[in-house]
Short mmCIF file of C-alpha atoms in Angstrom, two decimals:
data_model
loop_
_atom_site.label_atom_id
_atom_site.label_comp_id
_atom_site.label_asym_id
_atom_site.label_seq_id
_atom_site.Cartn_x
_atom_site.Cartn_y
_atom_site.Cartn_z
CA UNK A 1264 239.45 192.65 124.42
CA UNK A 1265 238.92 196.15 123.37
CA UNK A 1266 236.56 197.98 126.69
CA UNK A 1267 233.72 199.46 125.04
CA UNK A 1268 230.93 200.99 127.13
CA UNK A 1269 227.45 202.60 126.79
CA UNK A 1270 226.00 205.91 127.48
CA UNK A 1271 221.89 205.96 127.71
CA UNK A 1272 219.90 209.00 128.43
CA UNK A 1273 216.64 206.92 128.85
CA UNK A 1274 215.45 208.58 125.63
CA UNK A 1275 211.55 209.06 126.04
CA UNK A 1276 209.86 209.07 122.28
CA UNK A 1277 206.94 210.62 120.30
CA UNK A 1278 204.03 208.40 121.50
CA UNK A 1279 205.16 206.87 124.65
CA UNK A 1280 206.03 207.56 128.08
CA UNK A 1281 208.60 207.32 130.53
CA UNK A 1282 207.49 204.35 131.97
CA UNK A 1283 207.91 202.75 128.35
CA UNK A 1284 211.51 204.50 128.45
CA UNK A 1285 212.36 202.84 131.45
CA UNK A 1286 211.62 199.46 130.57
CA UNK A 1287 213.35 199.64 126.90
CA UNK A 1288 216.57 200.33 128.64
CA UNK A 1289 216.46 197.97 131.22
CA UNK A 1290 216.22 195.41 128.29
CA UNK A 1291 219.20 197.66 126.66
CA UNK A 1292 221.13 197.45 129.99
CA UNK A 1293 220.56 193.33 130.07
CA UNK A 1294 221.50 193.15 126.26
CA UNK A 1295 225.15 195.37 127.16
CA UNK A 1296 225.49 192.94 130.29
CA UNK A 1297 224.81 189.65 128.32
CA UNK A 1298 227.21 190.89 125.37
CA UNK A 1299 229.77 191.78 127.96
CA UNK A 1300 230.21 195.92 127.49
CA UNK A 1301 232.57 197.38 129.97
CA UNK A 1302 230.02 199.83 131.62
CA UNK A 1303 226.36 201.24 131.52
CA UNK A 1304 226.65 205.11 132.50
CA UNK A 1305 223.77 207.66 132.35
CA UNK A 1306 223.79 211.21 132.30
CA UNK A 1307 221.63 213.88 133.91
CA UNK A 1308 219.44 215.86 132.24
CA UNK A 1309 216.75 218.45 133.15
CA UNK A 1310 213.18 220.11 131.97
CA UNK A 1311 213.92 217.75 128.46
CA UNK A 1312 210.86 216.67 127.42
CA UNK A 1313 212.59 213.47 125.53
CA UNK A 1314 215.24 212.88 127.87
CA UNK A 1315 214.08 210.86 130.80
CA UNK A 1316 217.51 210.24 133.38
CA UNK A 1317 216.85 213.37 135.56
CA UNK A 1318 216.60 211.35 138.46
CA UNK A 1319 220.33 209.38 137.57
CA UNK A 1320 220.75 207.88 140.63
CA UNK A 1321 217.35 206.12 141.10
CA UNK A 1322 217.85 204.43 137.22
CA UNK A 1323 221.40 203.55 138.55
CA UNK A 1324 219.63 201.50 140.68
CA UNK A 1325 217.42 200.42 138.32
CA UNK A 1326 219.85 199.15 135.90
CA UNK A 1327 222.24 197.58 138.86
CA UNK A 1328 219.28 195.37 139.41
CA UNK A 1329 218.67 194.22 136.45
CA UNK A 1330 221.70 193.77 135.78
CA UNK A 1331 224.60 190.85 136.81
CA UNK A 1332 227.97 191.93 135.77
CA UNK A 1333 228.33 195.36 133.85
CA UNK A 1334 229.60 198.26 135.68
CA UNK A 1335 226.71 200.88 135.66
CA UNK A 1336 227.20 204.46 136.96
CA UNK A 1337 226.06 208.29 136.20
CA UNK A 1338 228.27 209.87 132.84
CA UNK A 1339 227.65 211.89 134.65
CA UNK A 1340 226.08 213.40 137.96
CA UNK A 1341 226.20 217.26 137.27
CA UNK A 1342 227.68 218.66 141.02
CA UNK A 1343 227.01 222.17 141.18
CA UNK A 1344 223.43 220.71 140.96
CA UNK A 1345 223.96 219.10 144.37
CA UNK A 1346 225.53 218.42 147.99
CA UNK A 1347 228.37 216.60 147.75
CA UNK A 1348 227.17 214.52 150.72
CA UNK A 1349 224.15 213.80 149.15
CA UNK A 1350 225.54 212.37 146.13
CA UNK A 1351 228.26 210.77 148.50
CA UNK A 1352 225.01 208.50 150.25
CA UNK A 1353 223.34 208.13 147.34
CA UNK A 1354 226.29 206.99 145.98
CA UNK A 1355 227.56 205.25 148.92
CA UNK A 1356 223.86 203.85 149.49
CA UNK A 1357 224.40 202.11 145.43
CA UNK A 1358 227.89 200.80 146.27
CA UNK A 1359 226.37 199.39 149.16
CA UNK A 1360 223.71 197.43 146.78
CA UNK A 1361 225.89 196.37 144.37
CA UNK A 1362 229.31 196.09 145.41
CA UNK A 1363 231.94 196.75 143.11
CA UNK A 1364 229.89 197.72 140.21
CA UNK A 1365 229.08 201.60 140.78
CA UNK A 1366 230.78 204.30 139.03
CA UNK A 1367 230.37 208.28 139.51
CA UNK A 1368 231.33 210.28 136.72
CA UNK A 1369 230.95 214.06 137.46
CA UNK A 1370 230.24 217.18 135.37
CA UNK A 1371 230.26 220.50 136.03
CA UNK A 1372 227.36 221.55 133.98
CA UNK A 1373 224.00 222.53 135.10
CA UNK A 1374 222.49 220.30 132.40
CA UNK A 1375 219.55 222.46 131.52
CA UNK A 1376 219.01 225.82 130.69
CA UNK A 1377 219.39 228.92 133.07
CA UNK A 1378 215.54 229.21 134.26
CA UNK A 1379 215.61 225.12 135.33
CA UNK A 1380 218.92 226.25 137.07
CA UNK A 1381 217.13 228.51 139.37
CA UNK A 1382 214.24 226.08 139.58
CA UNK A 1383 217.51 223.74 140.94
CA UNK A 1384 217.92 226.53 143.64
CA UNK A 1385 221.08 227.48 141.71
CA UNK A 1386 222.55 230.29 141.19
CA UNK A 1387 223.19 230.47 137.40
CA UNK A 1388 225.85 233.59 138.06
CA UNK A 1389 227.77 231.00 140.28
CA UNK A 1390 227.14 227.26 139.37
CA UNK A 1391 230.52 225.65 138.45
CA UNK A 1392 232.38 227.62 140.56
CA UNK A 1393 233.12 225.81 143.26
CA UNK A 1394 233.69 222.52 141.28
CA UNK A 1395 236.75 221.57 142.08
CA UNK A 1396 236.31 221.88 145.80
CA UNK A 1397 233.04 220.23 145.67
CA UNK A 1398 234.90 217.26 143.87
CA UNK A 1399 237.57 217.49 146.66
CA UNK A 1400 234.76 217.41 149.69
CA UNK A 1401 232.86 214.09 147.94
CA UNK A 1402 236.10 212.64 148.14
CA UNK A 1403 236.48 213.53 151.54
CA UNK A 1404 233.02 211.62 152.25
CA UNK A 1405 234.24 208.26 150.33
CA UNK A 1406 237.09 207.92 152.18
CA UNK A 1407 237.39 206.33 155.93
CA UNK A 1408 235.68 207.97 158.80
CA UNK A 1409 238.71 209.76 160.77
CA UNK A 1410 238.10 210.05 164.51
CA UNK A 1411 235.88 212.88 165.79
CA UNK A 1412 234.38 213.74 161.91
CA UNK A 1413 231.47 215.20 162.78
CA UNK A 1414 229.56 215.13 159.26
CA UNK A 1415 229.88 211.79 157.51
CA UNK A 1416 228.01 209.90 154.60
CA UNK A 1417 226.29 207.01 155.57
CA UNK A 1418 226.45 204.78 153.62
CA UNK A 1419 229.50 206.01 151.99
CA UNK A 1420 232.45 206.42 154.28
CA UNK A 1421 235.11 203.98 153.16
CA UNK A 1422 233.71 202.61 150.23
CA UNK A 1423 236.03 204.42 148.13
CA UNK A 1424 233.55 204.58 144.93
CA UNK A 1425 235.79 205.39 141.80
CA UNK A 1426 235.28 208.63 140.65
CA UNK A 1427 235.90 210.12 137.24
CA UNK A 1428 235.36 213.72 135.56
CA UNK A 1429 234.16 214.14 132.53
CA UNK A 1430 234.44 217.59 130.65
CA UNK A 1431 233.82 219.23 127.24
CA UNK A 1432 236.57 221.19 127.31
CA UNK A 1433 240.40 221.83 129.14
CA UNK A 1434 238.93 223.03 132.48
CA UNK A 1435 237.53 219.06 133.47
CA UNK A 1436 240.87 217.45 131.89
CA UNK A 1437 243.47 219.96 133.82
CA UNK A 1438 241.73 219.01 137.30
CA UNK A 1439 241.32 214.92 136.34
CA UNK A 1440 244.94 215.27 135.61
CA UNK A 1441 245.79 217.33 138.91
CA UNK A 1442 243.63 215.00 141.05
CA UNK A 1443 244.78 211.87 139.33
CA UNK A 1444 241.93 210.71 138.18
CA UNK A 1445 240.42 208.76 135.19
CA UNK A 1446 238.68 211.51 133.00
CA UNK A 1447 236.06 211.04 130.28
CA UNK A 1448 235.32 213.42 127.25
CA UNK A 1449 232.08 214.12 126.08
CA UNK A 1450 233.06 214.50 122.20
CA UNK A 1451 229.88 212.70 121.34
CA UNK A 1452 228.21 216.38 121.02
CA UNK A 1453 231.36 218.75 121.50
CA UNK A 1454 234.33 217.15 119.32
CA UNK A 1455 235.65 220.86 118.81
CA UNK A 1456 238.60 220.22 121.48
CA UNK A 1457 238.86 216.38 122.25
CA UNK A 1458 242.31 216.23 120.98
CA UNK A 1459 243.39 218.80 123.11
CA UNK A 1460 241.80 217.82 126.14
CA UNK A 1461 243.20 214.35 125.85
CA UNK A 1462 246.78 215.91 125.14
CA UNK A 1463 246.42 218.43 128.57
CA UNK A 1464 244.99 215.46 130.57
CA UNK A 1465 247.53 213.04 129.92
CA UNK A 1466 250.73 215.65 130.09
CA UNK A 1467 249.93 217.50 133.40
CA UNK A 1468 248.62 213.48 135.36
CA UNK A 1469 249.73 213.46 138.73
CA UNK A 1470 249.59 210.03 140.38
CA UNK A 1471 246.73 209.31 143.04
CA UNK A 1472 245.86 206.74 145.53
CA UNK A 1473 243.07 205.84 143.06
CA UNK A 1474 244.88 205.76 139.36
CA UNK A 1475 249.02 205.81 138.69
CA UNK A 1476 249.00 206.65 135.56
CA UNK A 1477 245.91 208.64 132.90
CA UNK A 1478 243.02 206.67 131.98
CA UNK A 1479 241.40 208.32 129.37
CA UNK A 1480 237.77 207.69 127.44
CA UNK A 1481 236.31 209.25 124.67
CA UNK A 1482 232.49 209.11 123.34
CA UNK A 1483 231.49 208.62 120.09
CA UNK A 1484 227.57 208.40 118.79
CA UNK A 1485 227.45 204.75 116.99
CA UNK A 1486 224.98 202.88 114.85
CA UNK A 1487 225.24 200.26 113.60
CA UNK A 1488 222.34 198.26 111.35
CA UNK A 1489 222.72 195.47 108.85
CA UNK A 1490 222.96 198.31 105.86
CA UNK A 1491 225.10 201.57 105.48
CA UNK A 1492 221.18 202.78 104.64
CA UNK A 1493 219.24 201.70 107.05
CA UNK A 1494 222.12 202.83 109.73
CA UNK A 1495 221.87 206.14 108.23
CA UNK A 1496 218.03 205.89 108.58
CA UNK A 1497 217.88 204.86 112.34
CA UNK A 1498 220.33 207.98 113.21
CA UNK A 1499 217.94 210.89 111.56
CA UNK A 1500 216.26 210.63 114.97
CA UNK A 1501 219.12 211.88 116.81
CA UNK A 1502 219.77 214.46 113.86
CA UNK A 1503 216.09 215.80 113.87
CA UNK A 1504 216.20 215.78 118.30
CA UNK A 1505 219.33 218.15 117.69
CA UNK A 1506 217.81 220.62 115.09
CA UNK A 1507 214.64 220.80 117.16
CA UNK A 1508 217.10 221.91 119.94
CA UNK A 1509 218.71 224.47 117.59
CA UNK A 1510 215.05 225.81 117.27
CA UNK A 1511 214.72 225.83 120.84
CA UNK A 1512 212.46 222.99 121.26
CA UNK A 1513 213.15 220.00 123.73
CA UNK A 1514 210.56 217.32 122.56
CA UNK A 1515 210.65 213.58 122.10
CA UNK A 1516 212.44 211.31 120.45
CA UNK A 1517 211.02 211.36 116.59
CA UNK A 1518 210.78 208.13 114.31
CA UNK A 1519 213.26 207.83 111.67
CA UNK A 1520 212.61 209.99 108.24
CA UNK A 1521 213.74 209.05 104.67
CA UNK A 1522 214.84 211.97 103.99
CA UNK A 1523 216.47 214.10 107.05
CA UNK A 1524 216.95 217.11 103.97
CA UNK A 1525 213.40 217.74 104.11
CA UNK A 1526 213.39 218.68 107.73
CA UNK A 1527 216.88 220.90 108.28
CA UNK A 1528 218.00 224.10 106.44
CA UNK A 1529 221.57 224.11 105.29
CA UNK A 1530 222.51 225.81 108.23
CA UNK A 1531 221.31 223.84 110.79
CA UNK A 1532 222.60 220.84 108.80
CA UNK A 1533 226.24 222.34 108.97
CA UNK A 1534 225.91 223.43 112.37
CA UNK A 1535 223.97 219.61 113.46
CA UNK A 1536 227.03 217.79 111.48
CA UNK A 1537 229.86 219.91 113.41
CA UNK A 1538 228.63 218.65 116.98
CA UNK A 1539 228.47 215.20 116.04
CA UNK A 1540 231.15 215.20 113.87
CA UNK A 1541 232.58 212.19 116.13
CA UNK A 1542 229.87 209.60 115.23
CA UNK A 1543 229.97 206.20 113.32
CA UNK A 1544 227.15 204.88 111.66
CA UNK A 1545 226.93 202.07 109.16
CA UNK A 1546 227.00 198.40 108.26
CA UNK A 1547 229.41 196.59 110.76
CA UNK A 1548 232.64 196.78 108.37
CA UNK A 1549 231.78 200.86 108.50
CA UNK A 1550 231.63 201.14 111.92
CA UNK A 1551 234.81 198.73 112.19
CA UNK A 1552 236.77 200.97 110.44
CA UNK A 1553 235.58 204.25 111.54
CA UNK A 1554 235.84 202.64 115.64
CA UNK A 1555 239.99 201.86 114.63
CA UNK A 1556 240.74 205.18 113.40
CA UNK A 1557 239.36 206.78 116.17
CA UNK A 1558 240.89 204.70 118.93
CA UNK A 1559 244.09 205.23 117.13
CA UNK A 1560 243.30 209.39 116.66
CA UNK A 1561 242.31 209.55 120.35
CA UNK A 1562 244.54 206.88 122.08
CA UNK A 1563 241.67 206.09 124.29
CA UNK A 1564 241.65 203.61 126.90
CA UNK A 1565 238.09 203.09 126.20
CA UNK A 1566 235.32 204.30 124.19
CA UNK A 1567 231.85 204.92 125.11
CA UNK A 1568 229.06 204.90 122.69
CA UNK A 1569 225.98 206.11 122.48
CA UNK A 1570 222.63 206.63 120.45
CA UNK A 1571 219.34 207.37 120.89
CA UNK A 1572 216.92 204.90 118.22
CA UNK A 1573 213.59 205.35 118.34
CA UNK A 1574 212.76 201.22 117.61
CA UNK A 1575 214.09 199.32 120.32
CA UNK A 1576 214.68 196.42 118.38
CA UNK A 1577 216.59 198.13 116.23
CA UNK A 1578 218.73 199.67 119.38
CA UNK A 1579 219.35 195.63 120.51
CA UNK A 1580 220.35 194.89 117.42
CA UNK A 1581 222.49 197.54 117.14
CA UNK A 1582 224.14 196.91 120.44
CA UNK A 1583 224.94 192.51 119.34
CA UNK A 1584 226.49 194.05 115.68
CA UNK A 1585 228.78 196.10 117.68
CA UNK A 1586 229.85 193.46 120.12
CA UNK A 1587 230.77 191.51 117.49
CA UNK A 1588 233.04 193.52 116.41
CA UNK A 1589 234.84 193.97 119.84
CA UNK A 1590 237.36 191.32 118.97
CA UNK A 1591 238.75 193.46 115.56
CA UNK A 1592 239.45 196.29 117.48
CA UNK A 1593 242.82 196.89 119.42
CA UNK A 1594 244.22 199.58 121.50
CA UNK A 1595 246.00 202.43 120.50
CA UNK A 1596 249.93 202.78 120.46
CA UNK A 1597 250.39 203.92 124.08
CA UNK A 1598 247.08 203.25 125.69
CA UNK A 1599 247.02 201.88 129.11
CA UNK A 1600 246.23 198.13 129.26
CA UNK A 1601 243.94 198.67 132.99
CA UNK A 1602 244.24 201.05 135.79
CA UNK A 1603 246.91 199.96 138.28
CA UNK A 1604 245.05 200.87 141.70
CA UNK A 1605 242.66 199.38 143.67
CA UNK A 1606 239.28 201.04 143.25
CA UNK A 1607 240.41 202.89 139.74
CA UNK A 1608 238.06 202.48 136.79
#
């Protein structure tokens, strides 16, 4: 069956709290386990007032527990906020937990703006830069203990916890190629070079002791309601949350409006409709067909979906519509079956 995963950014909305936040999607992250979704990933985020996954790797844990089967892990952890050792224990300390279910996807964002950067005891001139080495050095820490290492992560050495990168643009998909591993693409909010990405990714892959050959996922926003309408409806809150960014604002998560052209100009309409130009929302026969021609533009292994609904029942019932249609879909010409090696995605 088709892998289909979800991303959550623990949306916090107009009127509640984060501790509301945090139990809606632990009942989110039983509904994806009970319906059988390949993975539960969320992403870091900071100083976002409606965004509550800042602290990723303590809602890992969260969702792990509450959680039998799914694979849940951070889409992603943003490095040049961090140590690579102390991902590599936090990490190390959730593999520990729940064996054979973590995942760490890394990005090489801040995720914030350049004041919260500094506030990260960053240096906004410099973060990113030493990505790719700081990638290289976490795997150092996941990998066996050799004799005499002086610094090690504990837990963490030897668990071999799968990485991935995921990326926006070429930079992410030239190094997941040249490292060998599985690489996501966040085209759920910058589709502008997806096809691209995917196309440098998969021609430069060089084999690794943790993939053999490219394993590629793409996001896409999805929802899905019992009507085209109401569908359309549910996802003006993610539509209003993105002009109220354009404005500079950060706030909640809004209710649904009837009419989303009351509340954007025509240029923040064009500009909100080009970075979620890869969504899907609809009736289930909508999103069925719009899921199949982008598994077949993409050739993606897998595709994560996300959404941000302000009524949690209708976010439950948008996640059972869209395991139903699991069976329909099929993958692309071309697109790998499972990763090969031990410890891959």
């Amino acid at each position: 069956m088709y892998p289909l995963s979800i991303l959550d950014l623990a949306p916090i909305r107009e009127g509640h709290d984060a501790a509301d936040a945090f139990r809606c999607l632990r009942e989110r992250a039983r509904a994806a386990d009970r319906l059988e979704f390949t993975r539960y990933w969320l992403a870091e985020h900071h100083n976002m007032t409606g965004i509550g996954s800042a602290a990723t790797a303590v809602l890992i844990g969260h969702v792990a527990g509450a959680t039998e089967r799914i694979r849940v892990g951070a889409g992603g952890i943003m490095l040049p906020n961090h140590a690579p050792l102390v991902i590599a224990e936090q990490f190390g300390t959730l593999a520990a937990l729940y064996p054979g279910r973590i995942d760490l996807g890394l990005g090489r964002a801040p995720g914030t703006d350049p004041p919260t950067i500094v506030a990260l005891r960053r240096d906004p001139m410099s973060a990113g830069l030493e990505f790719p080495h700081d990638v290289m050095e976490l795997q150092h820490y996941f990998r066996p203990a050799e004799p005499g290492q002086r610094v090690r992560a504990v837990p963490g050495a030897g668990l071999a916890v799968p990485l991935w990168l995921l990326g926006s643009s070429l930079f992410s998909a030239q190094l997941a190629a040249h490292l060998g591993l599985p690489f996501a693409f966040a085209s759920h909010f910058a589709p502008e070079l997806l096809d691209a990405a995917l196309a440098e990714y998969r021609g430069r892959f060089q084999p690794s002791d943790q993939l053999d050959r490219p394993y590629a996922m793409a996001a896409l926003n999805v929802v899905v309601a019992d009507t085209d309408a109401e569908a359309r409806r549910l996802f003006t809150s993610m539509q209003q949350q993105s002009v109220g960014t354009l404005r500079g604002l950060r706030g909640p998560l809004p209710p649904p409006v009837d009419d989303i052209a009351a509340v954007w100009t025509p240029a923040e309409r064009a500009a909100v409709e080009a970075k979620m130009a890869c969504s899907a929302v609809g009736a289930p026969e909508t999103i069925r067909t719009a899921l199949t021609a982008f598994i077949e533009r993409t050739g993606a292994d897998e595709v994560m979906v996300t959404a941000r609904l302000y009524d949690p029942a209708a976010a439950l019932r948008s996640l059972e519509l869209l395991a139903g249609l699991r069976p329909a879909l099929a993958p692309a010409a071309g697109a790998s079956a499972a990763p090969a090696l031990a410890g891959g995605p």
